Amino acid sequence: MNLPFLGHRHAKKAEAALRADPEAVAALLSECELLRSHAARAGVRLDDTPDSLEALDQMVPRWRDDPEILPWLGHDAGLYLGTVVVRTVPGAAWRIRSDGEPVVRLASGRAVEVVPAGEEWAVSGVPELSQLYAEIAET
């Protein structure tokens, strides 16, 4: 959800909106429409659980043949990973960086950049989303 065209001022507004209504922002970030569409066509149900990350890891990566879809699907995969973390790891929450990029802040204070991780997964399958989740949930 990097919105560079909004500029630095609007990133601050996005963070303020997140503080004011974190549920609404979390719902927006969890949409991941392209990823959900691809998963549904493959028979994978994305129910915002760690098991669904394992199911995504097992999907045949047909999107890699389409250079137009690949970056968008990777972005969605990162947001979906973040959604699962925020919904299942105690103390995890979305934050918006000053550049407008959403990150997951853990109770420990660590910020996890989930979008680049999703993009790497979409391109190569490594690291697996379920593995990333396990590493994040451990800390």
mmCIF file of N, CA and C in Angstrom:
data_model
loop_
_atom_site.group_PDB
_atom_site.id
_atom_site.type_symbol
_atom_site.label_atom_id
_atom_site.label_comp_id
_atom_site.label_asym_id
_atom_site.label_seq_id
_atom_site.Cartn_x
_atom_site.Cartn_y
_atom_site.Cartn_z
ATOM 1 N N MET A 1 0.821 -1.171 0.000
ATOM 2 C CA MET A 1 0.000 0.000 0.000
ATOM 3 C C MET A 1 0.872 1.243 0.000
ATOM 4 N N ASN A 2 2.012 1.137 -0.605
ATOM 5 C CA ASN A 2 2.869 2.295 -0.700
ATOM 6 C C ASN A 2 2.183 3.319 -1.582
ATOM 7 N N LEU A 3 1.981 4.500 -1.063
ATOM 8 C CA LEU A 3 1.266 5.540 -1.783
ATOM 9 C C LEU A 3 2.173 6.748 -1.978
ATOM 10 N N PRO A 4 3.263 6.595 -2.736
ATOM 11 C CA PRO A 4 4.218 7.681 -2.846
ATOM 12 C C PRO A 4 3.637 8.938 -3.482
ATOM 13 N N PHE A 5 2.625 8.792 -4.292
ATOM 14 C CA PHE A 5 2.027 9.953 -4.930
ATOM 15 C C PHE A 5 1.291 10.838 -3.932
ATOM 16 N N LEU A 6 1.030 10.308 -2.740
ATOM 17 C CA LEU A 6 0.378 11.107 -1.716
ATOM 18 C C LEU A 6 1.356 12.051 -1.024
ATOM 19 N N GLY A 7 2.621 11.684 -1.055
ATOM 20 C CA GLY A 7 3.623 12.531 -0.425
ATOM 21 C C GLY A 7 3.719 12.301 1.077
ATOM 22 N N HIS A 8 4.741 12.883 1.660
ATOM 23 C CA HIS A 8 5.058 12.707 3.077
ATOM 24 C C HIS A 8 3.917 13.180 3.986
ATOM 25 N N ARG A 9 3.290 14.305 3.656
ATOM 26 C CA ARG A 9 2.211 14.853 4.491
ATOM 27 C C ARG A 9 1.070 13.853 4.646
ATOM 28 N N HIS A 10 0.719 13.185 3.548
ATOM 29 C CA HIS A 10 -0.418 12.278 3.593
ATOM 30 C C HIS A 10 -0.095 10.974 4.328
ATOM 31 N N ALA A 11 1.163 10.580 4.339
ATOM 32 C CA ALA A 11 1.554 9.401 5.111
ATOM 33 C C ALA A 11 1.266 9.645 6.587
ATOM 34 N N LYS A 12 1.516 10.874 7.038
ATOM 35 C CA LYS A 12 1.211 11.208 8.430
ATOM 36 C C LYS A 12 -0.293 11.130 8.678
ATOM 37 N N LYS A 13 -1.084 11.562 7.708
ATOM 38 C CA LYS A 13 -2.545 11.463 7.840
ATOM 39 C C LYS A 13 -2.982 10.001 7.889
ATOM 40 N N ALA A 14 -2.330 9.152 7.087
ATOM 41 C CA ALA A 14 -2.665 7.724 7.096
ATOM 42 C C ALA A 14 -2.361 7.114 8.460
ATOM 43 N N GLU A 15 -1.226 7.495 9.049
ATOM 44 C CA GLU A 15 -0.882 6.989 10.382
ATOM 45 C C GLU A 15 -1.879 7.490 11.417
ATOM 46 N N ALA A 16 -2.309 8.740 11.296
ATOM 47 C CA ALA A 16 -3.318 9.286 12.213
ATOM 48 C C ALA A 16 -4.633 8.534 12.058
ATOM 49 N N ALA A 17 -5.009 8.214 10.824
ATOM 50 C CA ALA A 17 -6.234 7.442 10.591
ATOM 51 C C ALA A 17 -6.118 6.055 11.213
ATOM 52 N N LEU A 18 -4.927 5.482 11.134
ATOM 53 C CA LEU A 18 -4.703 4.170 11.730
ATOM 54 C C LEU A 18 -4.892 4.223 13.239
ATOM 55 N N ARG A 19 -4.394 5.271 13.860
ATOM 56 C CA ARG A 19 -4.574 5.417 15.309
ATOM 57 C C ARG A 19 -6.049 5.644 15.651
ATOM 58 N N ALA A 20 -6.737 6.405 14.809
ATOM 59 C CA ALA A 20 -8.143 6.736 15.081
ATOM 60 C C ALA A 20 -9.058 5.532 14.876
ATOM 61 N N ASP A 21 -8.796 4.732 13.842
ATOM 62 C CA ASP A 21 -9.674 3.603 13.537
ATOM 63 C C ASP A 21 -8.850 2.428 13.003
ATOM 64 N N PRO A 22 -8.098 1.765 13.885
ATOM 65 C CA PRO A 22 -7.219 0.685 13.432
ATOM 66 C C PRO A 22 -7.970 -0.468 12.773
ATOM 67 N N GLU A 23 -9.191 -0.727 13.196
ATOM 68 C CA GLU A 23 -9.970 -1.821 12.594
ATOM 69 C C GLU A 23 -10.291 -1.534 11.134
ATOM 70 N N ALA A 24 -10.645 -0.289 10.829
ATOM 71 C CA ALA A 24 -10.973 0.082 9.450
ATOM 72 C C ALA A 24 -9.741 -0.021 8.549
ATOM 73 N N VAL A 25 -8.607 0.446 9.052
ATOM 74 C CA VAL A 25 -7.382 0.370 8.263
ATOM 75 C C VAL A 25 -6.955 -1.084 8.095
ATOM 76 N N ALA A 26 -7.064 -1.877 9.144
ATOM 77 C CA ALA A 26 -6.725 -3.300 9.051
ATOM 78 C C ALA A 26 -7.619 -3.998 8.034
ATOM 79 N N ALA A 27 -8.888 -3.637 7.999
ATOM 80 C CA ALA A 27 -9.813 -4.226 7.022
ATOM 81 C C ALA A 27 -9.400 -3.844 5.606
ATOM 82 N N LEU A 28 -9.011 -2.601 5.410
ATOM 83 C CA LEU A 28 -8.571 -2.139 4.094
ATOM 84 C C LEU A 28 -7.307 -2.877 3.661
ATOM 85 N N LEU A 29 -6.344 -3.001 4.560
ATOM 86 C CA LEU A 29 -5.097 -3.685 4.228
ATOM 87 C C LEU A 29 -5.299 -5.177 3.991
ATOM 88 N N SER A 30 -6.345 -5.753 4.547
ATOM 89 C CA SER A 30 -6.571 -7.197 4.414
ATOM 90 C C SER A 30 -7.321 -7.578 3.145
ATOM 91 N N GLU A 31 -7.751 -6.614 2.355
ATOM 92 C CA GLU A 31 -8.536 -6.944 1.158
ATOM 93 C C GLU A 31 -7.771 -7.857 0.208
ATOM 94 N N CYS A 32 -6.586 -7.504 -0.185
ATOM 95 C CA CYS A 32 -5.711 -8.352 -1.009
ATOM 96 C C CYS A 32 -6.482 -9.022 -2.144
ATOM 97 N N GLU A 33 -7.237 -8.241 -2.875
ATOM 98 C CA GLU A 33 -8.192 -8.759 -3.850
ATOM 99 C C GLU A 33 -7.559 -9.658 -4.915
ATOM 100 N N LEU A 34 -6.432 -9.263 -5.476
ATOM 101 C CA LEU A 34 -5.797 -10.059 -6.519
ATOM 102 C C LEU A 34 -5.339 -11.406 -5.976
ATOM 103 N N LEU A 35 -4.701 -11.407 -4.826
ATOM 104 C CA LEU A 35 -4.243 -12.660 -4.220
ATOM 105 C C LEU A 35 -5.424 -13.556 -3.877
ATOM 106 N N ARG A 36 -6.456 -12.978 -3.297
ATOM 107 C CA ARG A 36 -7.633 -13.772 -2.935
ATOM 108 C C ARG A 36 -8.291 -14.378 -4.176
ATOM 109 N N SER A 37 -8.317 -13.632 -5.266
ATOM 110 C CA SER A 37 -8.889 -14.126 -6.512
ATOM 111 C C SER A 37 -8.079 -15.301 -7.059
ATOM 112 N N HIS A 38 -6.763 -15.163 -7.105
ATOM 113 C CA HIS A 38 -5.907 -16.256 -7.574
ATOM 114 C C HIS A 38 -6.041 -17.480 -6.673
ATOM 115 N N ALA A 39 -6.072 -17.254 -5.384
ATOM 116 C CA ALA A 39 -6.192 -18.372 -4.446
ATOM 117 C C ALA A 39 -7.532 -19.090 -4.634
ATOM 118 N N ALA A 40 -8.599 -18.337 -4.773
ATOM 119 C CA ALA A 40 -9.921 -18.944 -4.945
ATOM 120 C C ALA A 40 -9.960 -19.798 -6.212
ATOM 121 N N ARG A 41 -9.373 -19.308 -7.295
ATOM 122 C CA ARG A 41 -9.342 -20.093 -8.538
ATOM 123 C C ARG A 41 -8.542 -21.370 -8.378
ATOM 124 N N ALA A 42 -7.580 -21.370 -7.457
ATOM 125 C CA ALA A 42 -6.771 -22.567 -7.200
ATOM 126 C C ALA A 42 -7.395 -23.449 -6.112
ATOM 127 N N GLY A 43 -8.564 -23.035 -5.606
ATOM 128 C CA GLY A 43 -9.228 -23.814 -4.572
ATOM 129 C C GLY A 43 -8.673 -23.591 -3.177
ATOM 130 N N VAL A 44 -7.949 -22.494 -2.977
ATOM 131 C CA VAL A 44 -7.359 -22.195 -1.680
ATOM 132 C C VAL A 44 -8.218 -21.136 -0.999
ATOM 133 N N ARG A 45 -8.645 -21.440 0.206
ATOM 134 C CA ARG A 45 -9.458 -20.510 0.987
ATOM 135 C C ARG A 45 -8.560 -19.699 1.910
ATOM 136 N N LEU A 46 -8.603 -18.398 1.754
ATOM 137 C CA LEU A 46 -7.802 -17.525 2.598
ATOM 138 C C LEU A 46 -8.672 -17.035 3.749
ATOM 139 N N ASP A 47 -8.465 -17.646 4.908
ATOM 140 C CA ASP A 47 -9.278 -17.354 6.089
ATOM 141 C C ASP A 47 -8.492 -16.619 7.174
ATOM 142 N N ASP A 48 -7.398 -15.996 6.775
ATOM 143 C CA ASP A 48 -6.574 -15.178 7.672
ATOM 144 C C ASP A 48 -5.961 -15.982 8.820
ATOM 145 N N THR A 49 -5.609 -17.234 8.540
ATOM 146 C CA THR A 49 -4.972 -18.098 9.524
ATOM 147 C C THR A 49 -3.596 -18.548 9.019
ATOM 148 N N PRO A 50 -2.731 -18.975 9.913
ATOM 149 C CA PRO A 50 -1.430 -19.496 9.482
ATOM 150 C C PRO A 50 -1.560 -20.681 8.516
ATOM 151 N N ASP A 51 -2.599 -21.501 8.677
ATOM 152 C CA ASP A 51 -2.782 -22.628 7.754
ATOM 153 C C ASP A 51 -2.984 -22.160 6.323
ATOM 154 N N SER A 52 -3.634 -21.019 6.160
ATOM 155 C CA SER A 52 -3.851 -20.513 4.803
ATOM 156 C C SER A 52 -2.535 -20.060 4.164
ATOM 157 N N LEU A 53 -1.577 -19.635 4.975
ATOM 158 C CA LEU A 53 -0.260 -19.290 4.435
ATOM 159 C C LEU A 53 0.422 -20.539 3.884
ATOM 160 N N GLU A 54 0.279 -21.656 4.591
ATOM 161 C CA GLU A 54 0.837 -22.916 4.099
ATOM 162 C C GLU A 54 0.185 -23.314 2.786
ATOM 163 N N ALA A 55 -1.119 -23.113 2.680
ATOM 164 C CA ALA A 55 -1.831 -23.435 1.441
ATOM 165 C C ALA A 55 -1.341 -22.555 0.288
ATOM 166 N N LEU A 56 -1.094 -21.274 0.559
ATOM 167 C CA LEU A 56 -0.551 -20.389 -0.479
ATOM 168 C C LEU A 56 0.816 -20.871 -0.946
ATOM 169 N N ASP A 57 1.631 -21.321 0.002
ATOM 170 C CA ASP A 57 2.964 -21.811 -0.347
ATOM 171 C C ASP A 57 2.900 -23.005 -1.288
ATOM 172 N N GLN A 58 1.811 -23.751 -1.254
ATOM 173 C CA GLN A 58 1.664 -24.948 -2.079
ATOM 174 C C GLN A 58 1.047 -24.668 -3.453
ATOM 175 N N MET A 59 0.559 -23.447 -3.668
ATOM 176 C CA MET A 59 -0.057 -23.119 -4.954
ATOM 177 C C MET A 59 0.971 -23.155 -6.087
ATOM 178 N N VAL A 60 0.520 -23.576 -7.261
ATOM 179 C CA VAL A 60 1.365 -23.518 -8.447
ATOM 180 C C VAL A 60 1.485 -22.044 -8.848
ATOM 181 N N PRO A 61 2.693 -21.515 -8.949
ATOM 182 C CA PRO A 61 2.889 -20.078 -9.162
ATOM 183 C C PRO A 61 2.724 -19.646 -10.625
ATOM 184 N N ARG A 62 1.545 -19.795 -11.165
ATOM 185 C CA ARG A 62 1.284 -19.421 -12.564
ATOM 186 C C ARG A 62 1.457 -17.916 -12.806
ATOM 187 N N TRP A 63 1.340 -17.123 -11.749
ATOM 188 C CA TRP A 63 1.476 -15.669 -11.893
ATOM 189 C C TRP A 63 2.872 -15.254 -12.317
ATOM 190 N N ARG A 64 3.850 -16.100 -12.124
ATOM 191 C CA ARG A 64 5.228 -15.733 -12.479
ATOM 192 C C ARG A 64 5.403 -15.561 -13.980
ATOM 193 N N ASP A 65 4.460 -16.086 -14.765
ATOM 194 C CA ASP A 65 4.518 -15.934 -16.217
ATOM 195 C C ASP A 65 3.958 -14.597 -16.687
ATOM 196 N N ASP A 66 3.384 -13.826 -15.788
ATOM 197 C CA ASP A 66 2.756 -12.558 -16.154
ATOM 198 C C ASP A 66 3.452 -11.403 -15.436
ATOM 199 N N PRO A 67 4.359 -10.703 -16.128
ATOM 200 C CA PRO A 67 5.121 -9.635 -15.467
ATOM 201 C C PRO A 67 4.259 -8.454 -15.011
ATOM 202 N N GLU A 68 3.056 -8.329 -15.541
ATOM 203 C CA GLU A 68 2.178 -7.244 -15.097
ATOM 204 C C GLU A 68 1.507 -7.572 -13.770
ATOM 205 N N ILE A 69 1.185 -8.830 -13.548
ATOM 206 C CA ILE A 69 0.495 -9.253 -12.321
ATOM 207 C C ILE A 69 1.476 -9.477 -11.183
ATOM 208 N N LEU A 70 2.658 -9.951 -11.493
ATOM 209 C CA LEU A 70 3.642 -10.372 -10.489
ATOM 210 C C LEU A 70 3.862 -9.356 -9.368
ATOM 211 N N PRO A 71 4.152 -8.088 -9.648
ATOM 212 C CA PRO A 71 4.397 -7.164 -8.524
ATOM 213 C C PRO A 71 3.148 -6.907 -7.684
ATOM 214 N N TRP A 72 1.996 -6.867 -8.303
ATOM 215 C CA TRP A 72 0.753 -6.616 -7.563
ATOM 216 C C TRP A 72 0.401 -7.796 -6.685
ATOM 217 N N LEU A 73 0.604 -8.999 -7.222
ATOM 218 C CA LEU A 73 0.309 -10.188 -6.431
ATOM 219 C C LEU A 73 1.276 -10.290 -5.260
ATOM 220 N N GLY A 74 2.539 -9.945 -5.488
ATOM 221 C CA GLY A 74 3.519 -9.948 -4.407
ATOM 222 C C GLY A 74 3.167 -8.954 -3.323
ATOM 223 N N HIS A 75 2.714 -7.787 -3.726
ATOM 224 C CA HIS A 75 2.285 -6.763 -2.768
ATOM 225 C C HIS A 75 1.131 -7.301 -1.931
ATOM 226 N N ASP A 76 0.144 -7.894 -2.597
ATOM 227 C CA ASP A 76 -0.987 -8.481 -1.879
ATOM 228 C C ASP A 76 -0.537 -9.598 -0.937
ATOM 229 N N ALA A 77 0.428 -10.412 -1.378
ATOM 230 C CA ALA A 77 0.914 -11.502 -0.527
ATOM 231 C C ALA A 77 1.546 -10.946 0.749
ATOM 232 N N GLY A 78 2.272 -9.850 0.619
ATOM 233 C CA GLY A 78 2.848 -9.217 1.800
ATOM 234 C C GLY A 78 1.792 -8.673 2.738
ATOM 235 N N LEU A 79 0.784 -8.025 2.168
ATOM 236 C CA LEU A 79 -0.308 -7.512 3.003
ATOM 237 C C LEU A 79 -1.076 -8.655 3.656
ATOM 238 N N TYR A 80 -1.238 -9.756 2.939
ATOM 239 C CA TYR A 80 -1.946 -10.902 3.518
ATOM 240 C C TYR A 80 -1.123 -11.500 4.671
ATOM 241 N N LEU A 81 0.181 -11.637 4.477
ATOM 242 C CA LEU A 81 1.043 -12.113 5.565
ATOM 243 C C LEU A 81 0.883 -11.205 6.774
ATOM 244 N N GLY A 82 0.916 -9.903 6.550
ATOM 245 C CA GLY A 82 0.734 -8.954 7.645
ATOM 246 C C GLY A 82 -0.617 -9.095 8.313
ATOM 247 N N THR A 83 -1.640 -9.326 7.516
ATOM 248 C CA THR A 83 -2.996 -9.515 8.052
ATOM 249 C C THR A 83 -3.051 -10.709 8.986
ATOM 250 N N VAL A 84 -2.449 -11.814 8.566
ATOM 251 C CA VAL A 84 -2.438 -13.014 9.408
ATOM 252 C C VAL A 84 -1.679 -12.741 10.701
ATOM 253 N N VAL A 85 -0.554 -12.061 10.606
ATOM 254 C CA VAL A 85 0.230 -11.739 11.796
ATOM 255 C C VAL A 85 -0.580 -10.860 12.744
ATOM 256 N N VAL A 86 -1.175 -9.794 12.222
ATOM 257 C CA VAL A 86 -1.924 -8.856 13.060
ATOM 258 C C VAL A 86 -3.109 -9.560 13.733
ATOM 259 N N ARG A 87 -3.735 -10.491 13.041
ATOM 260 C CA ARG A 87 -4.919 -11.152 13.593
ATOM 261 C C ARG A 87 -4.601 -12.313 14.522
ATOM 262 N N THR A 88 -3.360 -12.811 14.489
ATOM 263 C CA THR A 88 -3.076 -14.015 15.280
ATOM 264 C C THR A 88 -1.921 -13.885 16.274
ATOM 265 N N VAL A 89 -1.085 -12.884 16.120
ATOM 266 C CA VAL A 89 0.058 -12.719 17.025
ATOM 267 C C VAL A 89 -0.289 -11.624 18.039
ATOM 268 N N PRO A 90 -0.342 -11.976 19.327
ATOM 269 C CA PRO A 90 -0.696 -10.978 20.348
ATOM 270 C C PRO A 90 0.223 -9.754 20.295
ATOM 271 N N GLY A 91 -0.391 -8.593 20.318
ATOM 272 C CA GLY A 91 0.354 -7.338 20.344
ATOM 273 C C GLY A 91 0.796 -6.820 18.991
ATOM 274 N N ALA A 92 0.582 -7.585 17.917
ATOM 275 C CA ALA A 92 0.967 -7.123 16.574
ATOM 276 C C ALA A 92 -0.074 -6.141 16.059
ATOM 277 N N ALA A 93 0.402 -5.113 15.357
ATOM 278 C CA ALA A 93 -0.505 -4.099 14.823
ATOM 279 C C ALA A 93 0.112 -3.465 13.585
ATOM 280 N N TRP A 94 -0.731 -2.960 12.713
ATOM 281 C CA TRP A 94 -0.274 -2.231 11.543
ATOM 282 C C TRP A 94 0.247 -0.860 11.942
ATOM 283 N N ARG A 95 1.283 -0.407 11.250
ATOM 284 C CA ARG A 95 1.795 0.954 11.347
ATOM 285 C C ARG A 95 2.082 1.412 9.926
ATOM 286 N N ILE A 96 2.004 2.710 9.705
ATOM 287 C CA ILE A 96 2.329 3.285 8.405
ATOM 288 C C ILE A 96 3.621 4.080 8.564
ATOM 289 N N ARG A 97 4.649 3.692 7.804
ATOM 290 C CA ARG A 97 5.921 4.415 7.857
ATOM 291 C C ARG A 97 5.762 5.794 7.235
ATOM 292 N N SER A 98 6.746 6.638 7.438
ATOM 293 C CA SER A 98 6.703 8.002 6.900
ATOM 294 C C SER A 98 6.657 8.018 5.374
ATOM 295 N N ASP A 99 7.112 6.939 4.719
ATOM 296 C CA ASP A 99 7.046 6.879 3.256
ATOM 297 C C ASP A 99 5.731 6.298 2.756
ATOM 298 N N GLY A 100 4.809 6.004 3.692
ATOM 299 C CA GLY A 100 3.492 5.498 3.316
ATOM 300 C C GLY A 100 3.386 3.987 3.264
ATOM 301 N N GLU A 101 4.474 3.283 3.496
ATOM 302 C CA GLU A 101 4.467 1.821 3.435
ATOM 303 C C GLU A 101 3.956 1.221 4.741
ATOM 304 N N PRO A 102 3.002 0.286 4.657
ATOM 305 C CA PRO A 102 2.525 -0.359 5.880
ATOM 306 C C PRO A 102 3.529 -1.404 6.368
ATOM 307 N N VAL A 103 3.744 -1.449 7.661
ATOM 308 C CA VAL A 103 4.585 -2.455 8.301
ATOM 309 C C VAL A 103 3.821 -3.002 9.497
ATOM 310 N N VAL A 104 4.239 -4.151 9.965
ATOM 311 C CA VAL A 104 3.634 -4.735 11.154
ATOM 312 C C VAL A 104 4.576 -4.484 12.326
ATOM 313 N N ARG A 105 4.049 -3.883 13.368
ATOM 314 C CA ARG A 105 4.821 -3.630 14.581
ATOM 315 C C ARG A 105 4.454 -4.711 15.585
ATOM 316 N N LEU A 106 5.459 -5.417 16.082
ATOM 317 C CA LEU A 106 5.240 -6.474 17.068
ATOM 318 C C LEU A 106 5.264 -5.889 18.475
ATOM 319 N N ALA A 107 4.782 -6.633 19.440
ATOM 320 C CA ALA A 107 4.759 -6.178 20.830
ATOM 321 C C ALA A 107 6.167 -5.849 21.325
ATOM 322 N N SER A 108 7.167 -6.528 20.775
ATOM 323 C CA SER A 108 8.564 -6.274 21.155
ATOM 324 C C SER A 108 9.070 -4.933 20.640
ATOM 325 N N GLY A 109 8.323 -4.316 19.728
ATOM 326 C CA GLY A 109 8.743 -3.064 19.119
ATOM 327 C C GLY A 109 9.356 -3.258 17.745
ATOM 328 N N ARG A 110 9.665 -4.477 17.399
ATOM 329 C CA ARG A 110 10.244 -4.778 16.087
ATOM 330 C C ARG A 110 9.230 -4.481 14.985
ATOM 331 N N ALA A 111 9.687 -3.837 13.921
ATOM 332 C CA ALA A 111 8.849 -3.572 12.753
ATOM 333 C C ALA A 111 9.188 -4.590 11.668
ATOM 334 N N VAL A 112 8.172 -5.227 11.118
ATOM 335 C CA VAL A 112 8.367 -6.243 10.085
ATOM 336 C C VAL A 112 7.855 -5.689 8.762
ATOM 337 N N GLU A 113 8.729 -5.628 7.786
ATOM 338 C CA GLU A 113 8.366 -5.165 6.450
ATOM 339 C C GLU A 113 7.800 -6.347 5.666
ATOM 340 N N VAL A 114 6.495 -6.489 5.704
ATOM 341 C CA VAL A 114 5.845 -7.650 5.101
ATOM 342 C C VAL A 114 5.705 -7.534 3.587
ATOM 343 N N VAL A 115 5.573 -6.338 3.050
ATOM 344 C CA VAL A 115 5.370 -6.194 1.601
ATOM 345 C C VAL A 115 6.586 -6.679 0.811
ATOM 346 N N PRO A 116 7.810 -6.266 1.143
ATOM 347 C CA PRO A 116 8.959 -6.812 0.411
ATOM 348 C C PRO A 116 9.062 -8.338 0.529
ATOM 349 N N ALA A 117 8.683 -8.878 1.680
ATOM 350 C CA ALA A 117 8.708 -10.334 1.852
ATOM 351 C C ALA A 117 7.707 -10.998 0.906
ATOM 352 N N GLY A 118 6.517 -10.407 0.780
ATOM 353 C CA GLY A 118 5.520 -10.947 -0.145
ATOM 354 C C GLY A 118 5.972 -10.859 -1.592
ATOM 355 N N GLU A 119 6.650 -9.773 -1.925
ATOM 356 C CA GLU A 119 7.155 -9.611 -3.284
ATOM 357 C C GLU A 119 8.210 -10.656 -3.604
ATOM 358 N N GLU A 120 9.112 -10.931 -2.656
ATOM 359 C CA GLU A 120 10.121 -11.981 -2.849
ATOM 360 C C GLU A 120 9.463 -13.339 -3.012
ATOM 361 N N TRP A 121 8.448 -13.599 -2.198
ATOM 362 C CA TRP A 121 7.728 -14.872 -2.286
ATOM 363 C C TRP A 121 7.088 -15.024 -3.668
ATOM 364 N N ALA A 122 6.472 -13.984 -4.173
ATOM 365 C CA ALA A 122 5.797 -14.063 -5.468
ATOM 366 C C ALA A 122 6.788 -14.349 -6.595
ATOM 367 N N VAL A 123 7.976 -13.776 -6.498
ATOM 368 C CA VAL A 123 8.977 -13.945 -7.547
ATOM 369 C C VAL A 123 9.633 -15.318 -7.481
ATOM 370 N N SER A 124 10.004 -15.764 -6.280
ATOM 371 C CA SER A 124 10.812 -16.977 -6.176
ATOM 372 C C SER A 124 10.238 -18.082 -5.289
ATOM 373 N N GLY A 125 9.262 -17.743 -4.467
ATOM 374 C CA GLY A 125 8.716 -18.743 -3.543
ATOM 375 C C GLY A 125 9.533 -18.884 -2.272
ATOM 376 N N VAL A 126 10.619 -18.126 -2.192
ATOM 377 C CA VAL A 126 11.500 -18.204 -1.038
ATOM 378 C C VAL A 126 11.684 -16.812 -0.473
ATOM 379 N N PRO A 127 11.560 -16.624 0.800
ATOM 380 C CA PRO A 127 11.134 -17.612 1.793
ATOM 381 C C PRO A 127 9.628 -17.848 1.717
ATOM 382 N N GLU A 128 9.220 -19.003 2.173
ATOM 383 C CA GLU A 128 7.796 -19.328 2.189
ATOM 384 C C GLU A 128 7.073 -18.433 3.180
ATOM 385 N N LEU A 129 5.827 -18.098 2.840
ATOM 386 C CA LEU A 129 5.031 -17.250 3.726
ATOM 387 C C LEU A 129 4.826 -17.899 5.089
ATOM 388 N N SER A 130 4.592 -19.208 5.096
ATOM 389 C CA SER A 130 4.383 -19.893 6.379
ATOM 390 C C SER A 130 5.650 -19.887 7.229
ATOM 391 N N GLN A 131 6.802 -19.974 6.592
ATOM 392 C CA GLN A 131 8.072 -19.910 7.319
ATOM 393 C C GLN A 131 8.278 -18.518 7.900
ATOM 394 N N LEU A 132 7.984 -17.492 7.111
ATOM 395 C CA LEU A 132 8.103 -16.122 7.609
ATOM 396 C C LEU A 132 7.175 -15.904 8.792
ATOM 397 N N TYR A 133 5.953 -16.401 8.669
ATOM 398 C CA TYR A 133 5.013 -16.259 9.768
ATOM 399 C C TYR A 133 5.570 -16.912 11.038
ATOM 400 N N ALA A 134 6.087 -18.126 10.913
ATOM 401 C CA ALA A 134 6.627 -18.837 12.076
ATOM 402 C C ALA A 134 7.751 -18.038 12.733
ATOM 403 N N GLU A 135 8.623 -17.445 11.906
ATOM 404 C CA GLU A 135 9.724 -16.650 12.449
ATOM 405 C C GLU A 135 9.205 -15.397 13.160
ATOM 406 N N ILE A 136 8.212 -14.755 12.569
ATOM 407 C CA ILE A 136 7.642 -13.546 13.165
ATOM 408 C C ILE A 136 6.910 -13.889 14.466
ATOM 409 N N ALA A 137 6.125 -14.951 14.451
ATOM 410 C CA ALA A 137 5.334 -15.326 15.618
ATOM 411 C C ALA A 137 6.200 -15.751 16.793
ATOM 412 N N GLU A 138 7.411 -16.226 16.537
ATOM 413 C CA GLU A 138 8.332 -16.637 17.592
ATOM 414 C C GLU A 138 8.816 -15.480 18.434
ATOM 415 N N THR A 139 8.973 -14.311 17.816
ATOM 416 C CA THR A 139 9.583 -13.185 18.523
ATOM 417 C C THR A 139 8.611 -12.378 19.321
#
